[in-house]
Tab-separated table of C-alpha atoms in Angstrom:
chain	number	residue	atom	x	y	z
A	1	MET	CA	165.440	5.897	157.337
A	2	LYS	CA	163.953	9.155	158.409
A	3	TYR	CA	161.986	9.725	155.213
A	4	LYS	CA	160.273	7.203	153.039
A	5	VAL	CA	161.311	9.171	149.957
A	6	ILE	CA	165.085	8.761	150.453
A	7	PRO	CA	165.196	5.266	148.862
A	8	LEU	CA	163.361	6.674	145.839
A	9	LEU	CA	166.049	9.291	145.339
A	10	LEU	CA	168.893	6.822	145.744
A	11	CYS	CA	167.451	4.016	143.625
A	12	PRO	CA	165.571	5.165	140.516
A	13	VAL	CA	164.819	1.622	139.332
A	14	LEU	CA	162.540	0.582	142.153
A	15	ALA	CA	159.399	-1.461	141.567
A	16	TYR	CA	156.614	0.114	139.556
A	17	GLY	CA	154.176	2.329	141.449
A	18	LYS	CA	151.183	0.150	140.578
A	19	ASP	CA	151.286	-3.524	141.526
A	20	ILE	CA	149.899	-5.963	138.939
A	21	THR	CA	150.749	-9.077	140.967
A	22	HIS	CA	148.872	-8.581	144.266
A	23	ILE	CA	145.956	-6.718	145.801
A	24	SER	CA	147.294	-3.222	146.412
A	25	THR	CA	146.439	0.466	146.568
A	26	TYR	CA	145.507	2.066	143.236
A	27	GLU	CA	144.678	5.773	143.498
A	28	ASP	CA	145.465	7.802	146.632
A	29	ASN	CA	143.959	6.802	149.991
A	30	TYR	CA	143.390	9.597	152.510
A	31	VAL	CA	141.042	11.260	154.991
A	32	LEU	CA	140.899	15.048	155.401
A	33	GLY	CA	139.095	17.726	157.295
A	34	THR	CA	138.275	20.323	154.624
A	35	TYR	CA	136.826	23.794	154.134
A	36	THR	CA	135.260	24.982	150.877
A	37	THR	CA	134.722	28.586	149.856
A	38	ASP	CA	131.475	27.916	147.991
A	39	ILE	CA	129.564	24.741	148.786
A	40	ASN	CA	127.150	23.630	146.077
A	41	GLN	CA	123.921	24.483	147.872
A	42	SER	CA	121.947	25.056	144.662
A	43	ALA	CA	122.150	21.403	143.612
A	44	TYR	CA	120.003	20.492	146.627
A	45	SER	CA	117.773	23.546	147.026
A	46	GLU	CA	116.375	23.018	143.530
A	47	MET	CA	115.123	19.636	144.714
A	48	GLY	CA	113.572	20.975	147.894
A	49	SER	CA	116.012	18.682	149.682
A	50	GLU	CA	116.261	18.597	153.453
A	51	MET	CA	119.957	19.407	152.978
A	52	ASP	CA	119.211	23.119	152.700
A	53	SER	CA	121.678	24.201	155.385
A	54	LEU	CA	124.973	22.668	154.326
A	55	GLN	CA	128.169	23.594	156.154
A	56	ASP	CA	131.400	24.657	154.475
A	57	PHE	CA	133.334	22.190	156.657
A	58	GLU	CA	133.311	18.597	155.417
A	59	VAL	CA	135.306	15.427	155.880
A	60	LYS	CA	136.664	14.265	152.543
A	61	PHE	CA	138.074	10.785	152.134
A	62	GLN	CA	139.041	8.432	149.351
A	63	ILE	CA	139.714	4.690	149.324
A	64	SER	CA	141.127	2.885	146.312
A	65	ALA	CA	142.468	-0.603	145.603
A	66	SER	CA	143.247	-2.873	142.662
A	67	ILE	CA	143.328	-6.632	142.177
A	68	PRO	CA	144.822	-8.811	139.421
A	69	PHE	CA	142.281	-11.125	137.777
A	70	TYR	CA	144.638	-12.923	135.407
A	71	ARG	CA	148.321	-12.554	134.561
A	72	PHE	CA	149.235	-13.112	130.927
A	73	SER	CA	152.950	-12.660	131.631
A	74	SER	CA	155.233	-11.141	134.247
A	75	GLY	CA	154.488	-7.673	132.872
A	76	THR	CA	150.890	-7.939	131.642
A	77	ALA	CA	147.689	-8.586	133.579
A	78	LEU	CA	143.929	-8.207	133.454
A	79	MET	CA	143.065	-6.015	136.434
A	80	GLY	CA	140.126	-4.663	138.371
A	81	ALA	CA	140.032	-1.576	140.588
A	82	TYR	CA	137.577	0.236	142.816
A	83	THR	CA	137.792	3.846	144.008
A	84	GLN	CA	135.350	5.629	146.296
A	85	LYS	CA	135.429	9.332	147.162
A	86	SER	CA	133.087	10.830	149.778
A	87	LEU	CA	132.161	14.215	151.236
A	88	TRP	CA	130.727	13.921	154.750
A	89	GLN	CA	128.941	16.691	156.651
A	90	LEU	CA	130.263	15.246	159.898
A	91	ALA	CA	129.719	18.292	162.124
A	92	ASN	CA	126.300	19.167	160.688
A	93	SER	CA	124.089	17.544	163.324
A	94	ASP	CA	121.134	19.759	162.328
A	95	ILE	CA	120.596	17.553	159.275
A	96	SER	CA	121.872	14.299	160.854
A	97	SER	CA	125.464	14.573	159.566
A	98	PRO	CA	124.815	13.076	156.111
A	99	PHE	CA	127.230	11.893	153.476
A	100	ARG	CA	126.555	14.688	151.001
A	101	GLU	CA	128.254	13.031	148.054
A	102	THR	CA	129.872	9.678	147.322
A	103	ASN	CA	131.367	8.729	143.974
A	104	TYR	CA	131.698	5.026	143.169
A	105	LYS	CA	134.186	4.088	140.439
A	106	PRO	CA	134.714	0.432	139.510
A	107	GLN	CA	136.896	-0.320	136.520
A	108	VAL	CA	138.417	-3.212	134.596
A	109	PHE	CA	141.516	-2.863	132.452
A	110	LEU	CA	144.531	-4.448	130.845
A	111	ALA	CA	147.815	-3.282	132.374
A	112	HIS	CA	151.294	-3.655	130.931
A	113	GLN	CA	154.613	-2.771	132.568
A	114	SER	CA	157.968	-2.493	130.804
A	115	ASN	CA	160.678	0.078	130.188
A	116	MET	CA	159.331	2.218	127.353
A	117	LEU	CA	160.692	5.534	126.137
A	118	LEU	CA	158.840	7.904	128.491
A	119	PHE	CA	156.543	5.534	130.398
A	120	ASN	CA	156.767	2.206	132.204
A	121	HIS	CA	153.086	1.508	132.918
A	122	VAL	CA	150.187	1.598	130.448
A	123	GLU	CA	146.513	0.737	130.861
A	124	ALA	CA	143.506	0.366	128.583
A	125	GLY	CA	140.049	-0.379	129.906
A	126	TYR	CA	136.563	0.611	130.991
A	127	LYS	CA	135.392	2.591	134.002
A	128	HIS	CA	131.944	3.421	135.375
A	129	GLU	CA	131.459	6.284	137.809
A	130	SER	CA	128.264	7.339	139.560
A	131	ASN	CA	127.094	8.974	142.772
A	132	GLY	CA	124.255	6.580	143.578
A	133	GLN	CA	121.676	9.359	143.751
A	134	SER	CA	118.274	9.527	142.063
A	135	SER	CA	116.320	12.066	140.041
A	136	LYS	CA	118.067	15.430	139.468
A	137	LEU	CA	120.848	14.634	141.945
A	138	SER	CA	121.971	11.617	139.932
A	139	ARG	CA	125.335	11.841	138.172
A	140	SER	CA	126.987	9.064	136.172
A	141	TRP	CA	129.069	8.294	133.134
A	142	ASP	CA	130.754	5.340	131.437
A	143	ARG	CA	134.106	5.666	129.719
A	144	LEU	CA	136.699	3.760	127.753
A	145	TYR	CA	140.162	4.986	128.654
A	146	VAL	CA	143.878	4.665	128.078
A	147	ALA	CA	146.617	5.713	130.486
A	148	ALA	CA	150.375	6.068	130.130
A	149	GLU	CA	152.385	6.623	133.314
A	150	ARG	CA	155.932	6.737	134.608
A	151	PHE	CA	156.719	5.394	138.064
A	152	SER	CA	160.071	5.170	139.937
A	153	GLY	CA	162.611	7.905	140.383
A	154	PRO	CA	162.191	11.330	141.990
A	155	VAL	CA	159.577	12.456	139.426
A	156	GLU	CA	156.507	10.436	138.443
A	157	TYR	CA	153.869	11.503	135.946
A	158	GLY	CA	151.042	10.292	133.759
A	159	VAL	CA	148.271	11.116	131.342
A	160	HIS	CA	144.792	9.577	131.222
A	161	ALA	CA	142.582	10.054	128.157
A	162	TRP	CA	139.038	8.782	127.697
A	163	TRP	CA	136.051	8.470	125.413
A	164	VAL	CA	132.606	8.847	126.933
A	165	ILE	CA	130.270	5.963	126.034
A	166	THR	CA	127.187	7.106	127.924
A	167	THR	CA	126.419	9.862	130.410
A	168	GLU	CA	123.323	10.683	132.406
A	169	ASN	CA	124.156	14.392	132.272
A	170	ASP	CA	124.360	15.708	128.728
A	171	ASP	CA	126.462	18.780	129.532
A	172	MET	CA	129.099	16.959	131.613
A	173	GLU	CA	131.551	17.030	128.715
A	174	ASN	CA	131.224	20.829	128.625
A	175	TYR	CA	133.030	20.947	131.983
A	176	TYR	CA	135.321	17.917	132.140
A	177	ALA	CA	138.115	17.671	129.593
A	178	PRO	CA	138.640	14.312	127.842
A	179	TYR	CA	141.924	13.853	129.701
A	180	GLU	CA	143.681	14.314	133.038
A	181	LEU	CA	147.364	14.945	133.751
A	182	TRP	CA	149.124	14.147	137.022
A	183	ALA	CA	152.617	14.377	138.513
A	184	LYS	CA	154.449	13.644	141.783
A	185	VAL	CA	157.820	14.992	142.890
A	186	TYR	CA	159.678	13.210	145.700
A	187	THR	CA	162.050	15.267	147.835
A	188	ARG	CA	163.736	14.789	151.194
A	189	ALA	CA	161.163	17.167	152.680
A	190	GLY	CA	158.121	15.289	151.371
A	191	VAL	CA	156.079	14.549	148.275
A	192	VAL	CA	154.385	17.180	146.112
A	193	ASN	CA	151.565	15.963	143.882
A	194	THR	CA	149.269	17.606	141.372
A	195	ARG	CA	146.598	16.570	138.896
A	196	GLY	CA	144.232	18.489	136.703
A	197	PHE	CA	142.368	19.020	133.469
A	198	TYR	CA	141.384	21.936	131.262
A	199	ASN	CA	138.569	21.979	128.721
A	200	PHE	CA	139.850	24.394	126.072
A	201	ALA	CA	136.591	24.338	124.121
A	202	ASP	CA	134.516	25.632	127.046
A	203	ASP	CA	137.181	27.324	129.188
A	204	LYS	CA	136.553	25.089	132.207
A	205	GLY	CA	139.041	23.229	134.351
A	206	GLY	CA	140.030	21.872	137.720
A	207	VAL	CA	143.363	21.408	139.501
A	208	GLU	CA	144.437	19.627	142.678
A	209	LEU	CA	147.693	20.303	144.529
A	210	GLY	CA	148.925	18.308	147.506
A	211	TYR	CA	151.879	17.911	149.847
A	212	THR	CA	152.636	14.849	151.984
A	213	PHE	CA	155.143	14.526	154.801
A	214	TYR	CA	155.517	10.842	155.666
A	215	PHE	CA	156.351	10.231	159.314
A	216	ASN	CA	156.754	6.457	158.811
A	217	ASP	CA	156.634	3.891	156.002
A	218	ILE	CA	152.825	3.798	155.965
A	219	LEU	CA	151.226	7.128	156.911
A	220	GLY	CA	151.860	10.805	156.341
A	221	VAL	CA	150.394	14.222	157.046
A	222	TYR	CA	148.597	15.360	153.893
A	223	LEU	CA	147.696	18.907	152.844
A	224	GLN	CA	145.431	19.176	149.792
A	225	GLY	CA	143.914	22.023	147.806
A	226	TYR	CA	141.463	21.928	144.914
A	227	HIS	CA	140.255	24.749	142.680
A	228	GLY	CA	137.785	24.679	139.811
A	229	TYR	CA	135.074	22.436	138.460
A	230	GLY	CA	134.537	18.718	138.859
A	231	GLU	CA	136.002	17.844	142.241
A	232	THR	CA	133.160	15.324	142.559
A	233	LEU	CA	130.340	14.383	140.201
A	234	ILE	CA	127.727	16.497	141.992
A	235	ASP	CA	130.051	19.466	141.441
A	236	TYR	CA	130.872	18.839	137.791
A	237	ASP	CA	129.268	22.174	136.854
A	238	HIS	CA	130.182	24.015	140.061
A	239	SER	CA	133.480	25.833	140.686
A	240	GLN	CA	134.912	26.136	144.194
A	241	THR	CA	138.134	26.230	146.166
A	242	ARG	CA	138.689	23.598	148.861
A	243	VAL	CA	141.573	23.134	151.295
A	244	GLY	CA	142.044	20.172	153.587
A	245	LEU	CA	144.459	18.655	156.092
A	246	GLY	CA	144.604	15.065	157.253
A	247	ILE	CA	146.275	11.676	156.879
A	248	LYS	CA	147.379	9.874	153.730
A	249	LEU	CA	148.294	6.220	153.260
A	250	MET	CA	151.519	5.403	151.466
A	251	ASN	CA	150.850	3.617	148.173
A	252	LEU	CA	151.416	-0.048	148.912
């Protein structure tokens, strides 16, 4: 078929979007060339870092996969997942083209899949996220979370809510909300996706909007935009607008 999304429109009871039986993709996997309107130079200049001439162009990529550890039943499993997001100053040879920021997010959780009222996939578990830096550049937090999501059909959506156990940065919760919402809409012209959060107490938020045109059953052209705080951990207290274009892997 010409578009990967056509079967989704014709058959709304396809398999769930997250696989609890095999190693598979978990969050989105992509690589983009991006431009940001306001790179977070101050985070490094305060440290007297050699990265004092950052470029607005960066390569942004994310890899993410999950694995079942133990299946309790056909619809319930103990799972593990790993997601890594990086910002790479690829064209900045003046400072040796460094990886400016990498976020590492391992997690373990219990997943259950069945036809519920509004959702067909729920998770409850623990996730750690850090950027592997030291001193004032270090960012990390540990969270317990629950997620309720709906996969299959032309519209998919979900909500993730969490409780912070520990954080290395005391004001992180002043910027991130304790939840994130996401949605995907499948059409014959492509897939539109969005995710975001808004901290009502402190009037801070962040939103991502994307569009994917799949040219085969595996890969697609991906356009992504992000506006607000918290795109990565180093930018949790920094607002910017980023646009990027690249390649996205179909969730497998």
